[in-house]
Amino acid sequence: MTTTIFGLAPLLEAAAAGLGEPVAGDLRWLHLGPAELDRLTDSDRELVHVVTGERLPLDVPEAGVLVSFFVVQLAADRAVGALPPGADVSIPYVEHVFETYEESCDAGNPFSGDLFDIALAFLVGRDLARLDPVA
């Protein structure tokens, strides 16, 4: 079963038009406020830091903070339930987001380029670290 993601294509198209080129996922273009960022889990925040280098504050000012499209995608998917509350971001989720944008959005991909590779490497490492050692 494939989960539907929240599509950022209109935002990516607007950003790409302004830039004159497709959007890379780590481009910081939007402000998200406490309502959006408070949905992110500690695990999400760790993933964001490893993948994009962003350190998201725990106390987000009402004016919000400038974040990447990678963060916007996670926050939007938390809001609509594509990433259920408390569930970790999974390898299939990251692959699905990447493939969805690659197939349908010429304006960019929030998980594009190195972000995709780094996210997968981090998640594989995390999953391997959680395995019980074999006796």
Short mmCIF file of N, CA, C and O in Angstrom, two decimals:
data_model
loop_
_atom_site.label_atom_id
_atom_site.label_comp_id
_atom_site.label_asym_id
_atom_site.label_seq_id
_atom_site.Cartn_x
_atom_site.Cartn_y
_atom_site.Cartn_z
N MET A 1 0.84 -1.18 0.00
CA MET A 1 0.00 0.00 0.00
C MET A 1 0.89 1.25 0.00
O MET A 1 1.79 1.39 0.80
N THR A 2 0.63 2.16 -0.90
CA THR A 2 1.39 3.39 -0.99
C THR A 2 0.59 4.53 -0.39
O THR A 2 -0.58 4.70 -0.70
N THR A 3 1.24 5.28 0.45
CA THR A 3 0.60 6.43 1.08
C THR A 3 0.70 7.63 0.14
O THR A 3 1.73 7.86 -0.48
N THR A 4 -0.36 8.39 0.06
CA THR A 4 -0.34 9.62 -0.71
C THR A 4 0.39 10.68 0.09
O THR A 4 0.19 10.82 1.29
N ILE A 5 1.23 11.44 -0.58
CA ILE A 5 1.94 12.53 0.07
C ILE A 5 1.26 13.85 -0.25
O ILE A 5 0.49 13.93 -1.20
N PHE A 6 1.54 14.85 0.54
CA PHE A 6 1.04 16.18 0.26
C PHE A 6 1.91 16.78 -0.84
O PHE A 6 3.12 16.91 -0.70
N GLY A 7 1.31 17.11 -1.96
CA GLY A 7 2.08 17.61 -3.11
C GLY A 7 2.48 19.07 -2.98
O GLY A 7 1.63 19.94 -2.80
N LEU A 8 3.76 19.31 -3.09
CA LEU A 8 4.29 20.68 -3.05
C LEU A 8 4.52 21.24 -4.44
O LEU A 8 5.14 22.29 -4.59
N ALA A 9 4.01 20.56 -5.47
CA ALA A 9 4.29 20.99 -6.85
C ALA A 9 3.99 22.46 -7.10
O ALA A 9 4.82 23.15 -7.72
N PRO A 10 2.85 23.02 -6.65
CA PRO A 10 2.62 24.45 -6.91
C PRO A 10 3.68 25.36 -6.28
O PRO A 10 4.10 26.34 -6.89
N LEU A 11 4.12 25.03 -5.08
CA LEU A 11 5.17 25.82 -4.43
C LEU A 11 6.50 25.66 -5.16
O LEU A 11 7.24 26.63 -5.35
N LEU A 12 6.80 24.45 -5.58
CA LEU A 12 8.03 24.20 -6.32
C LEU A 12 8.02 24.95 -7.65
O LEU A 12 9.03 25.50 -8.08
N GLU A 13 6.86 24.96 -8.30
CA GLU A 13 6.75 25.67 -9.57
C GLU A 13 6.95 27.17 -9.39
O GLU A 13 7.64 27.82 -10.19
N ALA A 14 6.38 27.73 -8.34
CA ALA A 14 6.55 29.16 -8.07
C ALA A 14 8.01 29.48 -7.76
O ALA A 14 8.56 30.48 -8.26
N ALA A 15 8.65 28.65 -6.96
CA ALA A 15 10.06 28.87 -6.64
C ALA A 15 10.94 28.72 -7.87
O ALA A 15 11.84 29.51 -8.10
N ALA A 16 10.65 27.70 -8.69
CA ALA A 16 11.44 27.47 -9.90
C ALA A 16 11.29 28.64 -10.87
O ALA A 16 12.26 29.06 -11.51
N ALA A 17 10.09 29.19 -10.97
CA ALA A 17 9.87 30.34 -11.85
C ALA A 17 10.69 31.54 -11.37
O ALA A 17 11.29 32.27 -12.16
N GLY A 18 10.73 31.73 -10.06
CA GLY A 18 11.51 32.83 -9.50
C GLY A 18 13.00 32.64 -9.66
O GLY A 18 13.75 33.60 -9.89
N LEU A 19 13.46 31.40 -9.56
CA LEU A 19 14.88 31.11 -9.68
C LEU A 19 15.34 30.98 -11.13
O LEU A 19 16.52 31.16 -11.43
N GLY A 20 14.42 30.57 -11.97
CA GLY A 20 14.77 30.32 -13.36
C GLY A 20 15.38 28.95 -13.58
O GLY A 20 15.97 28.69 -14.62
N GLU A 21 15.24 28.07 -12.60
CA GLU A 21 15.75 26.70 -12.70
C GLU A 21 15.00 25.82 -11.70
O GLU A 21 14.38 26.33 -10.76
N PRO A 22 15.05 24.49 -11.90
CA PRO A 22 14.37 23.60 -10.95
C PRO A 22 14.92 23.77 -9.53
O PRO A 22 16.07 24.15 -9.33
N VAL A 23 14.07 23.50 -8.57
CA VAL A 23 14.39 23.69 -7.16
C VAL A 23 15.09 22.47 -6.59
O VAL A 23 14.64 21.35 -6.78
N ALA A 24 16.19 22.70 -5.89
CA ALA A 24 16.83 21.65 -5.12
C ALA A 24 16.13 21.57 -3.77
O ALA A 24 15.64 22.58 -3.25
N GLY A 25 16.07 20.38 -3.21
CA GLY A 25 15.32 20.17 -1.97
C GLY A 25 15.82 20.94 -0.78
O GLY A 25 15.07 21.23 0.14
N ASP A 26 17.12 21.30 -0.77
CA ASP A 26 17.65 21.99 0.40
C ASP A 26 17.53 23.51 0.31
O ASP A 26 17.97 24.23 1.19
N LEU A 27 16.91 24.01 -0.77
CA LEU A 27 16.69 25.44 -0.90
C LEU A 27 15.78 25.93 0.22
O LEU A 27 14.69 25.42 0.42
N ARG A 28 16.24 26.94 0.96
CA ARG A 28 15.43 27.50 2.04
C ARG A 28 14.63 28.66 1.47
O ARG A 28 15.17 29.68 1.11
N TRP A 29 13.33 28.47 1.41
CA TRP A 29 12.48 29.40 0.68
C TRP A 29 11.23 29.79 1.44
O TRP A 29 10.65 30.81 1.16
N LEU A 30 10.80 28.99 2.39
CA LEU A 30 9.54 29.24 3.08
C LEU A 30 9.73 29.36 4.58
O LEU A 30 10.59 28.69 5.16
N HIS A 31 8.87 30.16 5.19
CA HIS A 31 8.83 30.24 6.65
C HIS A 31 7.74 29.31 7.16
O HIS A 31 6.61 29.35 6.66
N LEU A 32 8.09 28.48 8.12
CA LEU A 32 7.08 27.67 8.82
C LEU A 32 7.07 28.12 10.27
O LEU A 32 8.12 28.42 10.85
N GLY A 33 5.88 28.16 10.83
CA GLY A 33 5.71 28.60 12.20
C GLY A 33 5.57 27.45 13.16
O GLY A 33 5.70 26.28 12.79
N PRO A 34 5.26 27.77 14.41
CA PRO A 34 5.16 26.75 15.44
C PRO A 34 4.11 25.67 15.12
O PRO A 34 4.34 24.49 15.39
N ALA A 35 2.98 26.06 14.56
CA ALA A 35 1.92 25.09 14.29
C ALA A 35 2.42 23.98 13.36
O ALA A 35 2.07 22.81 13.53
N GLU A 36 3.24 24.33 12.38
CA GLU A 36 3.75 23.33 11.44
C GLU A 36 4.93 22.57 12.00
O GLU A 36 5.00 21.35 11.91
N LEU A 37 5.88 23.28 12.59
CA LEU A 37 7.11 22.64 13.05
C LEU A 37 6.92 21.82 14.32
O LEU A 37 7.67 20.87 14.56
N ASP A 38 5.93 22.16 15.12
CA ASP A 38 5.68 21.39 16.34
C ASP A 38 5.20 19.97 16.03
O ASP A 38 5.27 19.09 16.90
N ARG A 39 4.74 19.73 14.82
CA ARG A 39 4.32 18.39 14.42
C ARG A 39 5.50 17.45 14.22
O ARG A 39 5.35 16.24 14.25
N LEU A 40 6.67 18.01 13.94
CA LEU A 40 7.84 17.19 13.68
C LEU A 40 8.31 16.49 14.95
O LEU A 40 8.33 17.08 16.02
N THR A 41 8.70 15.24 14.80
CA THR A 41 9.20 14.47 15.93
C THR A 41 10.69 14.75 16.14
O THR A 41 11.35 15.35 15.28
N ASP A 42 11.21 14.29 17.27
CA ASP A 42 12.65 14.42 17.50
C ASP A 42 13.42 13.68 16.42
O ASP A 42 14.47 14.14 15.96
N SER A 43 12.89 12.54 16.01
CA SER A 43 13.51 11.76 14.94
C SER A 43 13.52 12.54 13.62
O SER A 43 14.50 12.51 12.88
N ASP A 44 12.41 13.23 13.32
CA ASP A 44 12.35 14.07 12.11
C ASP A 44 13.42 15.15 12.17
O ASP A 44 14.11 15.42 11.18
N ARG A 45 13.55 15.79 13.32
CA ARG A 45 14.50 16.88 13.48
C ARG A 45 15.94 16.39 13.31
O ARG A 45 16.78 17.07 12.72
N GLU A 46 16.20 15.18 13.82
CA GLU A 46 17.53 14.60 13.64
C GLU A 46 17.79 14.31 12.16
O GLU A 46 18.87 14.61 11.64
N LEU A 47 16.80 13.74 11.48
CA LEU A 47 16.93 13.48 10.04
C LEU A 47 17.18 14.77 9.28
O LEU A 47 18.08 14.83 8.43
N VAL A 48 16.42 15.81 9.58
CA VAL A 48 16.59 17.10 8.91
C VAL A 48 18.00 17.63 9.12
O VAL A 48 18.65 18.10 8.18
N HIS A 49 18.48 17.56 10.35
CA HIS A 49 19.82 18.08 10.63
C HIS A 49 20.89 17.32 9.85
O HIS A 49 21.79 17.92 9.25
N VAL A 50 20.79 15.99 9.84
CA VAL A 50 21.77 15.17 9.13
C VAL A 50 21.71 15.43 7.62
O VAL A 50 22.72 15.57 6.96
N VAL A 51 20.50 15.51 7.08
CA VAL A 51 20.32 15.59 5.63
C VAL A 51 20.58 17.00 5.09
O VAL A 51 21.24 17.16 4.07
N THR A 52 20.04 18.02 5.75
CA THR A 52 20.13 19.38 5.20
C THR A 52 21.06 20.31 5.99
O THR A 52 21.37 21.40 5.52
N GLY A 53 21.42 19.90 7.20
CA GLY A 53 22.25 20.76 8.05
C GLY A 53 21.44 21.75 8.86
O GLY A 53 21.99 22.51 9.65
N GLU A 54 20.12 21.76 8.68
CA GLU A 54 19.27 22.70 9.42
C GLU A 54 19.08 22.24 10.86
O GLU A 54 18.83 21.08 11.11
N ARG A 55 19.17 23.19 11.77
CA ARG A 55 18.85 22.93 13.18
C ARG A 55 17.55 23.66 13.47
O ARG A 55 17.54 24.89 13.55
N LEU A 56 16.49 22.91 13.62
CA LEU A 56 15.18 23.50 13.85
C LEU A 56 15.01 23.79 15.33
O LEU A 56 15.20 22.89 16.16
N PRO A 57 14.65 25.01 15.69
CA PRO A 57 14.50 25.34 17.11
C PRO A 57 13.30 24.63 17.72
O PRO A 57 12.30 24.36 17.05
N LEU A 58 13.43 24.31 19.01
CA LEU A 58 12.29 23.71 19.72
C LEU A 58 11.23 24.76 20.01
O LEU A 58 10.05 24.46 20.00
N ASP A 59 11.68 25.97 20.29
CA ASP A 59 10.76 27.08 20.52
C ASP A 59 10.75 27.95 19.27
O ASP A 59 11.58 28.85 19.11
N VAL A 60 9.80 27.68 18.40
CA VAL A 60 9.73 28.38 17.13
C VAL A 60 9.03 29.72 17.33
O VAL A 60 7.93 29.76 17.90
N PRO A 61 9.64 30.82 16.89
CA PRO A 61 8.98 32.12 17.02
C PRO A 61 7.71 32.17 16.17
O PRO A 61 7.60 31.47 15.16
N GLU A 62 6.77 32.98 16.59
CA GLU A 62 5.51 33.11 15.84
C GLU A 62 5.74 33.50 14.38
O GLU A 62 5.00 33.10 13.50
N ALA A 63 6.79 34.27 14.13
CA ALA A 63 7.11 34.68 12.76
C ALA A 63 7.62 33.50 11.94
O ALA A 63 7.68 33.59 10.71
N GLY A 64 7.99 32.42 12.59
CA GLY A 64 8.46 31.24 11.89
C GLY A 64 9.95 31.29 11.62
O GLY A 64 10.64 32.26 11.94
N VAL A 65 10.43 30.22 11.03
CA VAL A 65 11.83 30.12 10.64
C VAL A 65 11.89 29.71 9.17
O VAL A 65 11.00 29.01 8.68
N LEU A 66 12.93 30.16 8.51
CA LEU A 66 13.13 29.83 7.10
C LEU A 66 13.61 28.39 7.02
O LEU A 66 14.61 28.02 7.65
N VAL A 67 12.90 27.57 6.24
CA VAL A 67 13.23 26.15 6.14
C VAL A 67 13.30 25.70 4.69
O VAL A 67 12.81 26.38 3.78
N SER A 68 13.88 24.54 4.51
CA SER A 68 14.01 23.95 3.18
C SER A 68 12.72 23.25 2.77
O SER A 68 11.85 22.97 3.58
N PHE A 69 12.64 22.94 1.48
CA PHE A 69 11.50 22.18 0.98
C PHE A 69 11.47 20.78 1.57
O PHE A 69 10.42 20.16 1.68
N PHE A 70 12.63 20.26 1.96
CA PHE A 70 12.70 18.96 2.64
C PHE A 70 11.87 19.01 3.93
O PHE A 70 11.05 18.13 4.19
N VAL A 71 12.07 20.07 4.71
CA VAL A 71 11.32 20.25 5.96
C VAL A 71 9.83 20.47 5.67
O VAL A 71 8.96 19.91 6.35
N VAL A 72 9.54 21.29 4.67
CA VAL A 72 8.14 21.57 4.32
C VAL A 72 7.41 20.27 3.98
O VAL A 72 6.27 20.04 4.41
N GLN A 73 8.07 19.40 3.21
CA GLN A 73 7.44 18.13 2.85
C GLN A 73 7.14 17.28 4.08
O GLN A 73 6.03 16.75 4.23
N LEU A 74 8.10 17.16 4.99
CA LEU A 74 7.86 16.39 6.22
C LEU A 74 6.73 16.99 7.05
O LEU A 74 5.84 16.27 7.51
N ALA A 75 6.75 18.31 7.22
CA ALA A 75 5.72 18.96 8.02
C ALA A 75 4.34 18.82 7.39
O ALA A 75 3.35 18.56 8.08
N ALA A 76 4.27 18.97 6.07
CA ALA A 76 2.98 18.82 5.38
C ALA A 76 2.46 17.39 5.49
O ALA A 76 1.27 17.17 5.73
N ASP A 77 3.35 16.43 5.35
CA ASP A 77 2.92 15.04 5.45
C ASP A 77 2.54 14.66 6.88
O ASP A 77 1.67 13.83 7.09
N ARG A 78 3.15 15.28 7.86
CA ARG A 78 2.71 15.08 9.26
C ARG A 78 1.30 15.67 9.43
O ARG A 78 0.45 15.09 10.07
N ALA A 79 1.07 16.82 8.82
CA ALA A 79 -0.22 17.51 8.98
C ALA A 79 -1.37 16.73 8.35
O ALA A 79 -2.47 16.70 8.90
N VAL A 80 -1.12 16.09 7.20
CA VAL A 80 -2.21 15.39 6.50
C VAL A 80 -2.28 13.91 6.84
O VAL A 80 -3.17 13.21 6.37
N GLY A 81 -1.34 13.42 7.65
CA GLY A 81 -1.39 12.03 8.08
C GLY A 81 -0.62 11.05 7.21
O GLY A 81 -0.63 9.86 7.48
N ALA A 82 0.06 11.53 6.17
CA ALA A 82 0.89 10.63 5.37
C ALA A 82 2.05 10.09 6.21
O ALA A 82 2.54 8.99 5.96
N LEU A 83 2.48 10.87 7.18
CA LEU A 83 3.41 10.43 8.22
C LEU A 83 2.63 10.49 9.52
O LEU A 83 2.41 11.57 10.07
N PRO A 84 2.17 9.35 10.01
CA PRO A 84 1.35 9.34 11.23
C PRO A 84 2.10 9.90 12.44
O PRO A 84 3.34 9.78 12.51
N PRO A 85 1.38 10.48 13.39
CA PRO A 85 2.02 11.03 14.59
C PRO A 85 2.87 9.96 15.28
O PRO A 85 2.42 8.83 15.48
N GLY A 86 4.12 10.33 15.60
CA GLY A 86 5.00 9.43 16.32
C GLY A 86 5.73 8.40 15.48
O GLY A 86 6.71 7.82 15.92
N ALA A 87 5.28 8.16 14.26
CA ALA A 87 5.94 7.18 13.39
C ALA A 87 7.22 7.79 12.82
O ALA A 87 7.25 8.96 12.48
N ASP A 88 8.25 6.97 12.74
CA ASP A 88 9.50 7.45 12.13
C ASP A 88 9.35 7.53 10.62
O ASP A 88 8.59 6.78 10.01
N VAL A 89 10.10 8.43 10.02
CA VAL A 89 10.23 8.47 8.57
C VAL A 89 10.88 7.15 8.16
O VAL A 89 11.85 6.71 8.77
N SER A 90 10.32 6.53 7.13
CA SER A 90 10.82 5.22 6.70
C SER A 90 11.51 5.32 5.34
O SER A 90 11.32 6.29 4.60
N ILE A 91 12.26 4.29 5.02
CA ILE A 91 12.91 4.21 3.71
C ILE A 91 11.85 4.21 2.60
O ILE A 91 11.98 4.97 1.64
N PRO A 92 10.78 3.38 2.71
CA PRO A 92 9.76 3.42 1.66
C PRO A 92 9.11 4.80 1.49
O PRO A 92 8.81 5.21 0.37
N TYR A 93 8.92 5.52 2.58
CA TYR A 93 8.36 6.87 2.49
C TYR A 93 9.28 7.77 1.68
O TYR A 93 8.85 8.47 0.76
N VAL A 94 10.57 7.80 2.01
CA VAL A 94 11.53 8.65 1.31
C VAL A 94 11.59 8.27 -0.17
O VAL A 94 11.58 9.15 -1.04
N GLU A 95 11.62 6.99 -0.46
CA GLU A 95 11.65 6.55 -1.85
C GLU A 95 10.39 6.98 -2.59
O GLU A 95 10.45 7.41 -3.74
N HIS A 96 9.24 6.86 -1.92
CA HIS A 96 7.98 7.24 -2.55
C HIS A 96 7.92 8.73 -2.85
O HIS A 96 7.51 9.13 -3.95
N VAL A 97 8.34 9.56 -1.90
CA VAL A 97 8.35 11.02 -2.14
C VAL A 97 9.26 11.33 -3.31
O VAL A 97 8.87 12.06 -4.24
N PHE A 98 10.46 10.78 -3.30
CA PHE A 98 11.42 11.04 -4.37
C PHE A 98 10.83 10.63 -5.73
O PHE A 98 10.84 11.42 -6.68
N GLU A 99 10.32 9.42 -5.81
CA GLU A 99 9.78 8.91 -7.08
C GLU A 99 8.57 9.70 -7.56
O GLU A 99 8.43 9.96 -8.76
N THR A 100 7.71 10.10 -6.65
CA THR A 100 6.52 10.87 -7.01
C THR A 100 6.91 12.17 -7.70
O THR A 100 6.36 12.53 -8.75
N TYR A 101 7.86 12.89 -7.13
CA TYR A 101 8.28 14.16 -7.73
C TYR A 101 9.08 13.95 -9.01
O TYR A 101 8.94 14.71 -9.96
N GLU A 102 9.91 12.92 -9.04
CA GLU A 102 10.69 12.66 -10.25
C GLU A 102 9.78 12.35 -11.44
O GLU A 102 10.07 12.73 -12.56
N GLU A 103 8.67 11.67 -11.17
CA GLU A 103 7.74 11.28 -12.23
C GLU A 103 6.80 12.39 -12.65
O GLU A 103 6.29 12.38 -13.77
N SER A 104 6.54 13.35 -11.76
CA SER A 104 5.44 14.27 -12.06
C SER A 104 5.73 15.75 -11.89
O SER A 104 4.85 16.57 -12.15
N CYS A 105 6.92 16.13 -11.47
CA CYS A 105 7.16 17.55 -11.21
C CYS A 105 8.52 17.98 -11.76
O CYS A 105 9.56 17.75 -11.13
N ASP A 106 8.49 18.63 -12.91
CA ASP A 106 9.73 19.11 -13.53
C ASP A 106 10.32 20.30 -12.78
O ASP A 106 11.48 20.66 -13.01
N ALA A 107 9.54 20.92 -11.90
CA ALA A 107 9.99 22.14 -11.21
C ALA A 107 10.94 21.86 -10.06
O ALA A 107 11.57 22.78 -9.55
N GLY A 108 11.04 20.62 -9.62
CA GLY A 108 11.94 20.30 -8.52
C GLY A 108 11.45 19.14 -7.70
O GLY A 108 10.40 18.54 -7.98
N ASN A 109 12.23 18.80 -6.69
CA ASN A 109 11.94 17.65 -5.84
C ASN A 109 12.47 17.98 -4.45
O ASN A 109 13.66 18.26 -4.30
N PRO A 110 11.62 17.94 -3.42
CA PRO A 110 12.08 18.27 -2.07
C PRO A 110 13.12 17.29 -1.53
O PRO A 110 13.82 17.60 -0.58
N PHE A 111 13.23 16.12 -2.15
CA PHE A 111 14.21 15.12 -1.70
C PHE A 111 15.26 14.88 -2.78
O PHE A 111 15.80 13.80 -2.92
N SER A 112 15.58 15.92 -3.57
CA SER A 112 16.43 15.75 -4.73
C SER A 112 17.91 15.66 -4.40
O SER A 112 18.37 16.08 -3.34
N GLY A 113 18.64 15.11 -5.39
CA GLY A 113 20.09 15.08 -5.33
C GLY A 113 20.66 14.38 -4.13
O GLY A 113 20.23 13.28 -3.77
N ASP A 114 21.66 15.01 -3.52
CA ASP A 114 22.33 14.41 -2.38
C ASP A 114 21.40 14.18 -1.21
O ASP A 114 21.63 13.29 -0.39
N LEU A 115 20.34 14.99 -1.09
CA LEU A 115 19.41 14.82 0.03
C LEU A 115 18.82 13.42 0.05
O LEU A 115 18.69 12.80 1.10
N PHE A 116 18.46 12.92 -1.12
CA PHE A 116 17.89 11.58 -1.22
C PHE A 116 18.91 10.54 -0.75
O PHE A 116 18.59 9.68 0.08
N ASP A 117 20.12 10.63 -1.25
CA ASP A 117 21.16 9.66 -0.89
C ASP A 117 21.50 9.73 0.60
O ASP A 117 21.65 8.69 1.26
N ILE A 118 21.62 10.93 1.13
CA ILE A 118 21.96 11.09 2.55
C ILE A 118 20.82 10.58 3.43
O ILE A 118 21.05 9.90 4.44
N ALA A 119 19.57 10.90 3.06
CA ALA A 119 18.43 10.42 3.84
C ALA A 119 18.38 8.90 3.86
O ALA A 119 18.19 8.30 4.92
N LEU A 120 18.56 8.28 2.71
CA LEU A 120 18.54 6.81 2.67
C LEU A 120 19.68 6.23 3.49
O LEU A 120 19.46 5.26 4.24
N ALA A 121 20.86 6.78 3.38
CA ALA A 121 22.00 6.27 4.15
C ALA A 121 21.74 6.39 5.65
O ALA A 121 22.01 5.46 6.41
N PHE A 122 21.21 7.53 6.07
CA PHE A 122 20.91 7.73 7.48
C PHE A 122 19.86 6.72 7.96
O PHE A 122 20.01 6.11 9.02
N LEU A 123 18.79 6.55 7.19
CA LEU A 123 17.72 5.65 7.60
C LEU A 123 18.16 4.19 7.61
O LEU A 123 17.78 3.43 8.50
N VAL A 124 18.98 3.80 6.65
CA VAL A 124 19.52 2.43 6.65
C VAL A 124 20.38 2.23 7.89
O VAL A 124 20.25 1.22 8.59
N GLY A 125 21.24 3.19 8.19
CA GLY A 125 22.07 3.09 9.38
C GLY A 125 21.25 3.04 10.65
O GLY A 125 21.54 2.24 11.56
N ARG A 126 20.23 3.86 10.73
CA ARG A 126 19.36 3.85 11.91
C ARG A 126 18.67 2.50 12.08
O ARG A 126 18.65 1.93 13.16
N ASP A 127 18.16 1.97 10.97
CA ASP A 127 17.47 0.68 11.04
C ASP A 127 18.42 -0.44 11.41
O ASP A 127 18.07 -1.33 12.19
N LEU A 128 19.63 -0.42 10.88
CA LEU A 128 20.62 -1.44 11.23
C LEU A 128 21.01 -1.35 12.70
O LEU A 128 21.20 -2.36 13.37
N ALA A 129 21.14 -0.14 13.21
CA ALA A 129 21.52 0.05 14.62
C ALA A 129 20.44 -0.47 15.56
O ALA A 129 20.73 -0.84 16.70
N ARG A 130 19.20 -0.50 15.10
CA ARG A 130 18.10 -0.97 15.95
C ARG A 130 17.95 -2.48 15.97
O ARG A 130 17.22 -3.01 16.79
N LEU A 131 18.62 -3.16 15.06
CA LEU A 131 18.53 -4.62 15.04
C LEU A 131 19.16 -5.21 16.28
O LEU A 131 20.21 -4.76 16.75
N ASP A 132 18.54 -6.25 16.80
CA ASP A 132 19.13 -6.96 17.94
C ASP A 132 20.32 -7.76 17.45
O ASP A 132 20.25 -8.38 16.38
N PRO A 133 21.38 -7.79 18.23
CA PRO A 133 22.53 -8.61 17.81
C PRO A 133 22.16 -10.09 17.83
O PRO A 133 21.38 -10.53 18.67
N VAL A 134 22.70 -10.83 16.88
CA VAL A 134 22.44 -12.26 16.81
C VAL A 134 23.33 -12.95 17.80
O VAL A 134 24.54 -12.69 17.87
N ALA A 135 22.75 -13.85 18.57
CA ALA A 135 23.52 -14.56 19.61
C ALA A 135 24.46 -15.57 19.03
O ALA A 135 24.33 -16.09 18.01
#
